[in-house]
mmCIF file of C-alpha atoms in Angstrom:
data_model
loop_
_atom_site.group_PDB
_atom_site.id
_atom_site.type_symbol
_atom_site.label_atom_id
_atom_site.label_comp_id
_atom_site.label_asym_id
_atom_site.label_seq_id
_atom_site.Cartn_x
_atom_site.Cartn_y
_atom_site.Cartn_z
ATOM 1 C CA UNK A 19 0.000 0.000 0.000
ATOM 2 C CA UNK A 20 1.253 3.454 -0.850
ATOM 3 C CA UNK A 21 1.549 6.222 1.694
ATOM 4 C CA UNK A 22 -1.186 8.730 0.934
ATOM 5 C CA UNK A 23 -0.295 11.112 3.733
ATOM 6 C CA UNK A 24 1.093 14.592 3.124
ATOM 7 C CA UNK A 25 4.613 14.438 1.701
ATOM 8 C CA UNK A 26 7.264 15.885 3.962
ATOM 9 C CA UNK A 27 9.731 16.592 1.156
ATOM 10 C CA UNK A 28 7.225 17.817 -1.458
ATOM 11 C CA UNK A 29 7.216 14.551 -3.433
ATOM 12 C CA UNK A 30 4.571 11.857 -3.390
ATOM 13 C CA UNK A 31 4.707 8.328 -4.804
ATOM 14 C CA UNK A 32 1.317 7.103 -5.986
ATOM 15 C CA UNK A 33 -0.474 5.176 -8.695
ATOM 16 C CA UNK A 34 -1.071 6.800 -12.077
ATOM 17 C CA UNK A 35 -4.435 8.593 -12.328
ATOM 18 C CA UNK A 36 -6.456 10.088 -15.166
ATOM 19 C CA UNK A 37 -5.553 13.589 -13.931
ATOM 20 C CA UNK A 38 -1.902 12.878 -14.720
ATOM 21 C CA UNK A 39 -2.483 13.594 -18.393
ATOM 22 C CA UNK A 40 -2.488 17.278 -17.358
ATOM 23 C CA UNK A 41 0.409 16.917 -14.921
ATOM 24 C CA UNK A 42 3.092 16.291 -17.507
ATOM 25 C CA UNK A 43 2.840 12.525 -17.933
ATOM 26 C CA UNK A 44 3.340 12.533 -21.711
ATOM 27 C CA UNK A 45 6.331 14.919 -21.712
ATOM 28 C CA UNK A 46 7.831 12.727 -18.996
ATOM 29 C CA UNK A 47 7.445 9.647 -21.220
ATOM 30 C CA UNK A 48 8.861 11.577 -24.188
ATOM 31 C CA UNK A 49 12.174 11.751 -22.344
ATOM 32 C CA UNK A 50 12.432 7.993 -22.948
ATOM 33 C CA UNK A 51 10.619 7.239 -26.197
ATOM 34 C CA UNK A 52 8.350 8.555 -28.938
ATOM 35 C CA UNK A 53 4.827 9.118 -27.626
ATOM 36 C CA UNK A 54 3.303 10.576 -30.762
ATOM 37 C CA UNK A 55 0.006 12.421 -30.867
ATOM 38 C CA UNK A 56 -1.785 10.779 -27.926
ATOM 39 C CA UNK A 57 -5.013 12.657 -27.244
ATOM 40 C CA UNK A 58 -6.529 12.920 -23.797
ATOM 41 C CA UNK A 59 -9.387 10.741 -25.026
ATOM 42 C CA UNK A 60 -7.020 7.980 -26.160
ATOM 43 C CA UNK A 61 -5.025 8.312 -22.915
ATOM 44 C CA UNK A 62 -8.278 7.706 -21.027
ATOM 45 C CA UNK A 63 -9.116 4.671 -23.192
ATOM 46 C CA UNK A 64 -5.708 3.092 -22.591
ATOM 47 C CA UNK A 65 -5.896 3.914 -18.875
ATOM 48 C CA UNK A 66 -9.297 2.230 -18.575
ATOM 49 C CA UNK A 67 -8.130 -0.832 -20.534
ATOM 50 C CA UNK A 68 -5.252 -1.218 -18.118
ATOM 51 C CA UNK A 69 -7.558 -0.740 -15.122
ATOM 52 C CA UNK A 70 -9.419 -3.859 -16.247
ATOM 53 C CA UNK A 71 -6.189 -5.836 -15.723
ATOM 54 C CA UNK A 72 -4.952 -4.711 -12.297
ATOM 55 C CA UNK A 73 -2.927 -7.879 -11.814
ATOM 56 C CA UNK A 74 -0.985 -7.174 -15.010
ATOM 57 C CA UNK A 75 -0.326 -3.406 -14.913
ATOM 58 C CA UNK A 76 0.987 -1.311 -12.032
ATOM 59 C CA UNK A 77 2.074 2.183 -12.999
ATOM 60 C CA UNK A 78 3.509 4.452 -10.330
ATOM 61 C CA UNK A 79 4.378 8.117 -10.562
ATOM 62 C CA UNK A 80 6.255 10.550 -8.385
ATOM 63 C CA UNK A 81 4.605 13.942 -8.217
ATOM 64 C CA UNK A 82 6.255 17.155 -7.092
ATOM 65 C CA UNK A 83 3.221 18.261 -5.115
ATOM 66 C CA UNK A 84 3.958 22.017 -4.901
ATOM 67 C CA UNK A 85 4.144 22.304 -8.720
ATOM 68 C CA UNK A 86 1.647 19.478 -9.417
ATOM 69 C CA UNK A 87 4.052 18.071 -12.020
ATOM 70 C CA UNK A 88 5.215 14.508 -12.427
ATOM 71 C CA UNK A 89 8.945 13.927 -12.154
ATOM 72 C CA UNK A 90 9.191 10.134 -12.512
ATOM 73 C CA UNK A 91 7.206 7.096 -13.580
ATOM 74 C CA UNK A 92 7.601 3.358 -13.779
ATOM 75 C CA UNK A 93 5.405 0.446 -14.782
ATOM 76 C CA UNK A 94 5.495 -3.118 -13.549
ATOM 77 C CA UNK A 95 4.013 -5.461 -16.138
ATOM 78 C CA UNK A 96 3.278 -8.923 -14.787
ATOM 79 C CA UNK A 97 3.251 -11.583 -17.491
ATOM 80 C CA UNK A 98 1.655 -14.974 -16.963
ATOM 81 C CA UNK A 99 4.041 -17.453 -18.581
ATOM 82 C CA UNK A 100 3.462 -20.867 -20.101
ATOM 83 C CA UNK A 101 7.071 -21.766 -19.357
ATOM 84 C CA UNK A 102 8.457 -22.419 -15.883
ATOM 85 C CA UNK A 103 5.265 -24.171 -14.822
ATOM 86 C CA UNK A 104 3.019 -21.191 -15.511
ATOM 87 C CA UNK A 105 4.656 -18.735 -13.131
ATOM 88 C CA UNK A 106 4.405 -14.975 -13.411
ATOM 89 C CA UNK A 107 7.312 -12.784 -14.467
ATOM 90 C CA UNK A 108 7.545 -9.069 -13.807
ATOM 91 C CA UNK A 109 8.929 -6.588 -16.340
ATOM 92 C CA UNK A 110 9.855 -3.047 -15.346
#
């Protein structure tokens, strides 16, 4: 469980939310890869698709609360494998 209390240092770790589209999530991703022209509507569609699979997708963000801007993100993707007796493997 994530700490949802007030951040002492101005930064808060939490799960990705729909509001993060307007908090710099796409520019943050663009530091790593090509995002393209992802509209807010399409962002919402992808977000909701991933919400339907909570055991597969876990996306965390770090927000600088005073500026309401995201400064970091990471996703854990849990893959159910056929190999190794059907175990799960996490990809970051």
